Coordinates of C-alpha atoms and ligand atoms in Angstrom, one line a residue:
X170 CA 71.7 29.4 44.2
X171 CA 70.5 26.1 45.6
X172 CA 68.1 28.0 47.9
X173 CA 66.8 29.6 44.7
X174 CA 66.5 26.2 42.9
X175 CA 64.9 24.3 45.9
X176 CA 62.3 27.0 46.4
X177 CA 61.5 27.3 42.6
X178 CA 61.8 23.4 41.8
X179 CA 59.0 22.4 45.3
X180 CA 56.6 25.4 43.5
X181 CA 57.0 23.9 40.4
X182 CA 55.9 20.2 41.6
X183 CA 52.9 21.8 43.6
X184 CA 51.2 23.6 41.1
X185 CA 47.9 22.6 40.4
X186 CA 47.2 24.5 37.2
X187 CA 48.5 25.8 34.3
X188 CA 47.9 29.7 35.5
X189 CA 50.4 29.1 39.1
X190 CA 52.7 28.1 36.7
X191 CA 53.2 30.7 34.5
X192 CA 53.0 33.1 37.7
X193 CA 56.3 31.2 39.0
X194 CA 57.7 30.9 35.9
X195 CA 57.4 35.0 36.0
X196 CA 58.9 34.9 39.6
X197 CA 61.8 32.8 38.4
X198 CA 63.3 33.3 34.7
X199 CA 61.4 36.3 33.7
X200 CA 62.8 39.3 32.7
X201 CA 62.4 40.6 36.4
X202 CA 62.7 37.3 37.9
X203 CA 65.0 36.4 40.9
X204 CA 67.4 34.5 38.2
X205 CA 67.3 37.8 35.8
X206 CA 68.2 39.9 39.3
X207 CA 71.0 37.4 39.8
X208 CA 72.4 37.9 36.3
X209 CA 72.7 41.3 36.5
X210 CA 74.7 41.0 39.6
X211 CA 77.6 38.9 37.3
X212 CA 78.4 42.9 35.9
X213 CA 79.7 44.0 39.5
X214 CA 81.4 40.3 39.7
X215 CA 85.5 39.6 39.3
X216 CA 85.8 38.1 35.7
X217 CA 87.0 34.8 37.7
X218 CA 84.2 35.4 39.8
X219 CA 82.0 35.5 36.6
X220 CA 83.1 32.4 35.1
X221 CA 81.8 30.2 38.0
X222 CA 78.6 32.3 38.3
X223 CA 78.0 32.6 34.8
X224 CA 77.6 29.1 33.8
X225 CA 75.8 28.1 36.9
X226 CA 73.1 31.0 36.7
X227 CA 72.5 29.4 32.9
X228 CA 72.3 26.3 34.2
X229 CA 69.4 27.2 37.3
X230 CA 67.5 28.5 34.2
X231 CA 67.7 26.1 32.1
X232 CA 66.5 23.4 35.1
X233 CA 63.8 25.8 36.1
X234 CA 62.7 25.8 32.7
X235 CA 62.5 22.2 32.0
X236 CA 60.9 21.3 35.4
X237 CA 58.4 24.1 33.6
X238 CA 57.7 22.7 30.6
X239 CA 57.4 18.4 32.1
X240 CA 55.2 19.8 34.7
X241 CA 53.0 22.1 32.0
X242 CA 52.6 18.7 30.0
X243 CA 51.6 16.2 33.0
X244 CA 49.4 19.0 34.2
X245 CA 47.9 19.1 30.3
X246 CA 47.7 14.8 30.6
X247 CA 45.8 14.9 34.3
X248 CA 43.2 17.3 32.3
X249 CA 42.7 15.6 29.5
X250 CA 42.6 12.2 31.6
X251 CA 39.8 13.7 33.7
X252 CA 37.7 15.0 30.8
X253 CA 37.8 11.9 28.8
X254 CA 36.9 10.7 32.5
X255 CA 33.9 12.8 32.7
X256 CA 32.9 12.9 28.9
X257 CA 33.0 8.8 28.6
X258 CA 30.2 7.6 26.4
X259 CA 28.9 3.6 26.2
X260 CA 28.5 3.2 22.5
X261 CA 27.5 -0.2 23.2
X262 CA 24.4 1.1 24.8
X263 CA 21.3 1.0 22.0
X264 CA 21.1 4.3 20.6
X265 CA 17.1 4.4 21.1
X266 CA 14.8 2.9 23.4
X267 CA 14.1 -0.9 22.3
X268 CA 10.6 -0.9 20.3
X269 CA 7.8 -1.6 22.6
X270 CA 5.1 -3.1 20.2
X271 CA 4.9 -5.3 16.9
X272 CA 2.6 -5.3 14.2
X273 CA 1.0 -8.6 14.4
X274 CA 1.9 -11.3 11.3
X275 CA -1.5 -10.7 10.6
X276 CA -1.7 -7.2 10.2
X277 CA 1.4 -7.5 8.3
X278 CA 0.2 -9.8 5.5
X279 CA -3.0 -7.9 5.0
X280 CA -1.0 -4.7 4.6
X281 CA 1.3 -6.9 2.2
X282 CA -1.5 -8.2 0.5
X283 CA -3.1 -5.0 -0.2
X284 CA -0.7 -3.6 -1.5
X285 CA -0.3 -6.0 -4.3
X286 CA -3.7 -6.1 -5.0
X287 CA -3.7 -2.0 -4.9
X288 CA -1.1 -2.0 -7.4
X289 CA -3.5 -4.3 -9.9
X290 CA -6.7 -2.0 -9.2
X291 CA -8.4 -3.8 -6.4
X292 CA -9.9 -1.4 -3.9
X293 CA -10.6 -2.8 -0.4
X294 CA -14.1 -3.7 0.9
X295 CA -15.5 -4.7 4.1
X296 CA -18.6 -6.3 5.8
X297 CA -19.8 -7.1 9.4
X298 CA -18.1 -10.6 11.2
X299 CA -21.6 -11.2 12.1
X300 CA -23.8 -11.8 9.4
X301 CA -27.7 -12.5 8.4
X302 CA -27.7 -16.4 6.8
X303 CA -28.6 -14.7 3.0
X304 CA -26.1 -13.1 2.4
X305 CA -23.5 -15.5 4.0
X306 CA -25.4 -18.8 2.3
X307 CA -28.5 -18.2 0.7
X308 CA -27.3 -15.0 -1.9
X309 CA -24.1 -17.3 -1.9
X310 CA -26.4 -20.3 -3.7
X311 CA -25.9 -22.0 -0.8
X312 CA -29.3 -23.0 0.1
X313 CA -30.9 -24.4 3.3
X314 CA -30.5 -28.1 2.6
X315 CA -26.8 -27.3 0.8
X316 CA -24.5 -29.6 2.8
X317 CA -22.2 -26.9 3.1
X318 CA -24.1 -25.1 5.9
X319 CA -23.2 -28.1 8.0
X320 CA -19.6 -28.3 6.6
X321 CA -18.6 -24.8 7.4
X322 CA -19.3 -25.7 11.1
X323 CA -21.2 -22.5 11.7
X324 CA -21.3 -20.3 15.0
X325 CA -25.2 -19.7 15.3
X326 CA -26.3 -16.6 16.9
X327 CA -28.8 -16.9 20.0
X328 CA -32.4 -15.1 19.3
X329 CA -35.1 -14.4 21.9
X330 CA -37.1 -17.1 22.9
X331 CA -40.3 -16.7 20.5
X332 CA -38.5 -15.7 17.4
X333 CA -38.1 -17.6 15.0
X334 CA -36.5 -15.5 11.7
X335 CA -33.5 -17.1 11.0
X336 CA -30.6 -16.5 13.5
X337 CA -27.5 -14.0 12.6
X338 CA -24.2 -16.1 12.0
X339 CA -20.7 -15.7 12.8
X340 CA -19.6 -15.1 8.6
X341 CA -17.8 -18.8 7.5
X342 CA -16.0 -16.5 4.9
X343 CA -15.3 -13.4 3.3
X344 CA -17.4 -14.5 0.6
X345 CA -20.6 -12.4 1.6
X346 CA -18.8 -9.2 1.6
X347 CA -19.0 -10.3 -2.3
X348 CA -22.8 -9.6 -2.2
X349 CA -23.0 -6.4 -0.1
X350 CA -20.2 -4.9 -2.4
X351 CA -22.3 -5.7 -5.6
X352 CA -25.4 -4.1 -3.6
X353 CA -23.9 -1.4 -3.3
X354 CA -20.9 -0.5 -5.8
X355 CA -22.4 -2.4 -9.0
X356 CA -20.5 -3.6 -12.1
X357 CA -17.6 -3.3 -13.5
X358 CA -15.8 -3.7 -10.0
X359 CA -12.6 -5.3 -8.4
X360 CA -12.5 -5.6 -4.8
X361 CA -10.4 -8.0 -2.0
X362 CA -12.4 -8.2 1.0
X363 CA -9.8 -9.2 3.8
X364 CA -11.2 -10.0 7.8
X365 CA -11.8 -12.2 9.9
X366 CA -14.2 -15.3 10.1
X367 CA -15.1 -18.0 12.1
X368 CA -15.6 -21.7 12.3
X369 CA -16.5 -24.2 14.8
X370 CA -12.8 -26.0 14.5
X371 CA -9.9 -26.5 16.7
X372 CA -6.1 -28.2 15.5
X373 CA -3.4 -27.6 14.5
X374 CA -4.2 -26.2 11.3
X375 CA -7.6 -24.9 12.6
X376 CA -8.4 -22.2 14.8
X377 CA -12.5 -21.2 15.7
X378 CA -11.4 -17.7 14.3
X379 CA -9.2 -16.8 11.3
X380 CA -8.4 -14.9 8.5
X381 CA -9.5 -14.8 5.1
X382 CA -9.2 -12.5 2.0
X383 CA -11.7 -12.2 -0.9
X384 CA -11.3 -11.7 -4.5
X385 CA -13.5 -10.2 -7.1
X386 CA -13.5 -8.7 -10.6
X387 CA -16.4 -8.2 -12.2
X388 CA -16.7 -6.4 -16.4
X389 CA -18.3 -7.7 -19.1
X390 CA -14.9 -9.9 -20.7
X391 CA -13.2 -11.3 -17.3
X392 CA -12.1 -15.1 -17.8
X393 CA -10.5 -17.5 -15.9
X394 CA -7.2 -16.7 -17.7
X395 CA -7.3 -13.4 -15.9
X396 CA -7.7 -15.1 -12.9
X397 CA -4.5 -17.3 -13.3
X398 CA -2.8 -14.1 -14.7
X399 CA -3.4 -12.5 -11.0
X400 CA -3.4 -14.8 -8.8
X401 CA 0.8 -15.7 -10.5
X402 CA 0.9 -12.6 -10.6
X403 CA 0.1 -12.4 -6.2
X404 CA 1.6 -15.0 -5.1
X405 CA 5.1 -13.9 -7.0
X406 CA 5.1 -10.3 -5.2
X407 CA 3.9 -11.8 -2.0
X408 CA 6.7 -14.5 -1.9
X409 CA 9.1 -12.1 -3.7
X410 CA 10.1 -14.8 -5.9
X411 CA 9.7 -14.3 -10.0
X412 CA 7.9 -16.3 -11.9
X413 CA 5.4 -18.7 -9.3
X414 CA 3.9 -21.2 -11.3
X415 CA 0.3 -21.9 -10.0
X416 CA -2.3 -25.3 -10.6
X417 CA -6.0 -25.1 -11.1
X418 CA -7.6 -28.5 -10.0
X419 CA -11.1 -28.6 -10.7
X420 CA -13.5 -28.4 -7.6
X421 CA -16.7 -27.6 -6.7
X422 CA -17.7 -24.3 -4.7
X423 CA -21.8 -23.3 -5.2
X424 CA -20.8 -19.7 -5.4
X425 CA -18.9 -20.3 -8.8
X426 CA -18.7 -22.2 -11.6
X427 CA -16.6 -23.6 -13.2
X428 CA -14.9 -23.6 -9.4
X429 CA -10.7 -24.7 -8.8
X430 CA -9.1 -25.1 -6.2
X431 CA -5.4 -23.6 -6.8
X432 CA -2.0 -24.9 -5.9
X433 CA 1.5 -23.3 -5.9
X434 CA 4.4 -24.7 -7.2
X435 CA 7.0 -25.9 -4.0
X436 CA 9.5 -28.5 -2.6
X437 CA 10.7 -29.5 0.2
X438 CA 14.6 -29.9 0.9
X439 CA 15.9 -31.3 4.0
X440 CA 12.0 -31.0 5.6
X441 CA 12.3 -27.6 4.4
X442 CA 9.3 -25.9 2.7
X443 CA 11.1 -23.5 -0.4
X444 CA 7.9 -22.1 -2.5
X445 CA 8.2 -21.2 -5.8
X446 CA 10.9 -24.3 -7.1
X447 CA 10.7 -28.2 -7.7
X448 CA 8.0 -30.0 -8.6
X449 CA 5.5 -30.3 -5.6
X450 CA 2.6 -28.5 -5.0
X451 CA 0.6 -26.6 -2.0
X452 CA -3.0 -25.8 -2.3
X453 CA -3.2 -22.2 -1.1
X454 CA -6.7 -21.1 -2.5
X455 CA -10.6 -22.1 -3.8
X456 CA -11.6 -19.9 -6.8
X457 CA -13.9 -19.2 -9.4
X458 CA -15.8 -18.3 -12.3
X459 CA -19.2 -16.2 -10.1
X460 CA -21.8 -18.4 -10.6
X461 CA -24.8 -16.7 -12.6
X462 CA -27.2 -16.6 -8.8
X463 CA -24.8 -15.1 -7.1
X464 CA -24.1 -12.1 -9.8
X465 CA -28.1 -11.8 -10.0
X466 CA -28.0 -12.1 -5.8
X467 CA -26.0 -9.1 -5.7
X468 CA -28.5 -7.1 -7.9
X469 CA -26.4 -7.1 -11.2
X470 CA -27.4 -8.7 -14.6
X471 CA -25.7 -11.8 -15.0
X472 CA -26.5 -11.3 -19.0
X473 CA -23.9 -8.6 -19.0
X474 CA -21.6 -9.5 -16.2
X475 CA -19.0 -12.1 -15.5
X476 CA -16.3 -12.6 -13.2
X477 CA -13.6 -14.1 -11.1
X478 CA -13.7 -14.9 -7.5
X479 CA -11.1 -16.6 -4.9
X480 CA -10.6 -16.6 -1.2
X481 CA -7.6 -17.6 0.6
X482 CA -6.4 -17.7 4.1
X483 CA -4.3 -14.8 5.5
X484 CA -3.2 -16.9 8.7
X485 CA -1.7 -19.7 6.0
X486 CA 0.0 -17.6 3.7
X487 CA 1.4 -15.7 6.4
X488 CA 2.7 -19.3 8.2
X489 CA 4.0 -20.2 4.8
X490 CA 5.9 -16.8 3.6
X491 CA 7.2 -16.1 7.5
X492 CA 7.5 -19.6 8.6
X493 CA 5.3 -19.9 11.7
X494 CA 4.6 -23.3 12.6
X495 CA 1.6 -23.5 14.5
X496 CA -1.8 -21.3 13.7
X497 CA -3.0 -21.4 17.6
X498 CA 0.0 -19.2 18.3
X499 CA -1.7 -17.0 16.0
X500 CA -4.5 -16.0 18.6
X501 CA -2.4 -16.9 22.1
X502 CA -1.3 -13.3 22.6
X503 CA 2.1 -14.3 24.2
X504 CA 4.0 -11.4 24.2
X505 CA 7.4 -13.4 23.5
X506 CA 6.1 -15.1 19.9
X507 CA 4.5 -11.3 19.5
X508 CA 8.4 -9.6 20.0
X509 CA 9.5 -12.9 17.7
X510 CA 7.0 -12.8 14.5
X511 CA 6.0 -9.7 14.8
X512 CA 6.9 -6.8 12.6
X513 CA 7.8 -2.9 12.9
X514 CA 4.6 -0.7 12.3
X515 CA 7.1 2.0 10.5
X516 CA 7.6 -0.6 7.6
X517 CA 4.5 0.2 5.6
X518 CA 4.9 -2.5 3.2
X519 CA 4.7 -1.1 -0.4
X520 CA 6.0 -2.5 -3.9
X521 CA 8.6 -0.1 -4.7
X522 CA 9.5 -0.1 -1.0
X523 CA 9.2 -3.7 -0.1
X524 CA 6.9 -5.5 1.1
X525 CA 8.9 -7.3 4.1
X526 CA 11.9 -6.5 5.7
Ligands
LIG699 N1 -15.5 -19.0 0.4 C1 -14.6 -20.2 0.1 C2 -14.1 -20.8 1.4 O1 -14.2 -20.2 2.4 C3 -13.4 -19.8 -0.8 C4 -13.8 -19.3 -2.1 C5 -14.1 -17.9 -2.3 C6 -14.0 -20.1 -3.2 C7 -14.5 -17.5 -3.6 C8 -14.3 -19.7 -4.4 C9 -14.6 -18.4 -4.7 O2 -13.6 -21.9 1.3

């Protein structure tokens, strides 16, 4: 018997998988097993013989079956140990590839800003960055001895020697897009025209290239109480704050007339710029009633006509809604302020979606 249970016992400890054990476990204390042979043998036995036999057989078995079952469960541990081994996942790991590119703040607010406008019936129109000097001053009233041709600090393009028309220009605003829409769309109309322009200029606050977008509704009844009523009504979607109060200051603009410049309601706490609250205010805008010329410039009657105009900077409002400090960064194409400021291109801002996230 201790032969029996040293043979069984040594297979028992070296098998490697669950199918050599059941094959000893047959060999052993199955019904034709060695320890099954062995009881039959206790019928030819003395009973005294029998009584020592009996309870020793019983007890081979019952060893051979727990040394069975512990090895069956450490064999079941090694193979679940080895496929949590193999099947092992990082869940720390980013569960897609980090997002190559941004959409540029820029992009971003025009998107932003069109969508507001969409939403109030303003279609978008565009014109050429380079310009003839009518339709970016002289259809704008802005004549050649205007002192505003020398304040806008224009970019002059170069002609041939020997011709002396007037040169293309670099557009100082979105303003002439006003002009080429009327040409060609008529009255009534409401349009934004957002682009770039361009400026002889260089600060903090000033870059020789930037970002402007254009306002215009034209129908026989518009006022300048529509134009508060919109422009409230923009810069409260655009901040997503309810209820931005704005002030009209009068100004003077050639293109319009009566002409404002317009401020929106702000404070600043702790050096902290919060729009929209207190009692301080940030010029954001020039605006205006179209001045009578202009109306007739873009080949509608003025008789019939009247309208609302503004333009604002894109680059500001997006420095003031998204808190970038500096405009040069703006046109620096430094790939670590791009991954910083810039913004998804699947966000499609929308109203009902949001416009920022
Ligand atoms: N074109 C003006 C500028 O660039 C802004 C403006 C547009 C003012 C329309 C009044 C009406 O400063």
């Amino acid at each position: 018997m201790d032969d029996l249970k040293g043979k069984y016992l040594g297979q028992i400890a070296d098998a490697a998988d669950e199918a050599s054990l059941e094959a000893i476990r047959l060999a052993a204390v199955g019904k034709k097993g060695e320890v099954a042979l062995k009881m039959r043998e206790l019928g030819k036995m003395t009973p005294e013989e029998r009584q020592v036999a009996g309870p020793q057989l019983n007890a081979l078995k019952d060893e051979i079956n727990s040394a069975l079952a512990a090895r069956k469960a450490s064999l079941a541990d090694a193979a679940l140990e080895e496929r949590l081994r193999t099947e092992w996942l990082d869940v720390t790991l980013p569960s897609r590839p980090a997002r190559q590119g941004t959409l540029h703040p820029i992009s971003q607010v025009t998107e932003e800003v069109t969508a507001i406008f969409a939403e109030m019936g303003f279609a978008v129109a565009e014109g050429p960055r380079i310009d003839t000097d009518w339709y970016n001053f002289d259809a704008l009233n802005i004549p050649s001895h205007h002192p505003a041709r020398a304040e806008m600090d224009t970019f002059y393009m170069h002609r041939k020697d020997g011709d002396n028309r007037p040169p293309h220009v670099l557009r100082t605003h979105t303003s002439p897009v006003q002009i080429r829409t009327m040409e060609e769309m008529g009255a009534p109309l409401r349009i934004i025209c957002p682009g770039g322009v361009y400026r002889a200029d260089y600060d903090q606050t000033h870059t020789p290239m930037f970002h402007q977008v254009e306002g215009l509704a034209l129908d026989r009844d518009i006022s300048m109480a529509n134009l508060k009523w919109v422009l409230e009504e923009f810069f409260s979607a655009y901040f997503e704050i309810d209820g931005i109060k704005t002030r009209f200051r009068a100004s003077h603009f050639p293109f319009t007339e009566p002409s404002a410049e317009v401020d929106i309601q702000c404070s600043w706490v702790d050096g902290q710029l919060r729009i929209g609250e207190g009692d301080g205010w940030m010029e954001v805008l020039g605006s205006g009633m179209v001045h009578p010329k202009v109306i007739a410039a873009g080949g509608i009657d003025p008789e019939v006509y009247q309208g609302f105009a503004f333009g604002m900077g894109i680059d500001r409002i997006a420095m003031l809604k998204y808190g970038i400090p500096d405009l040069r960064a703006f046109f620096d194409s430094d790939l670590r302020w791009l991954r910083h400021y810039g913004f998804s291109a699947l966000d499609t801002p929308t109203l009902h979606g949001g416009l920022s996230r």
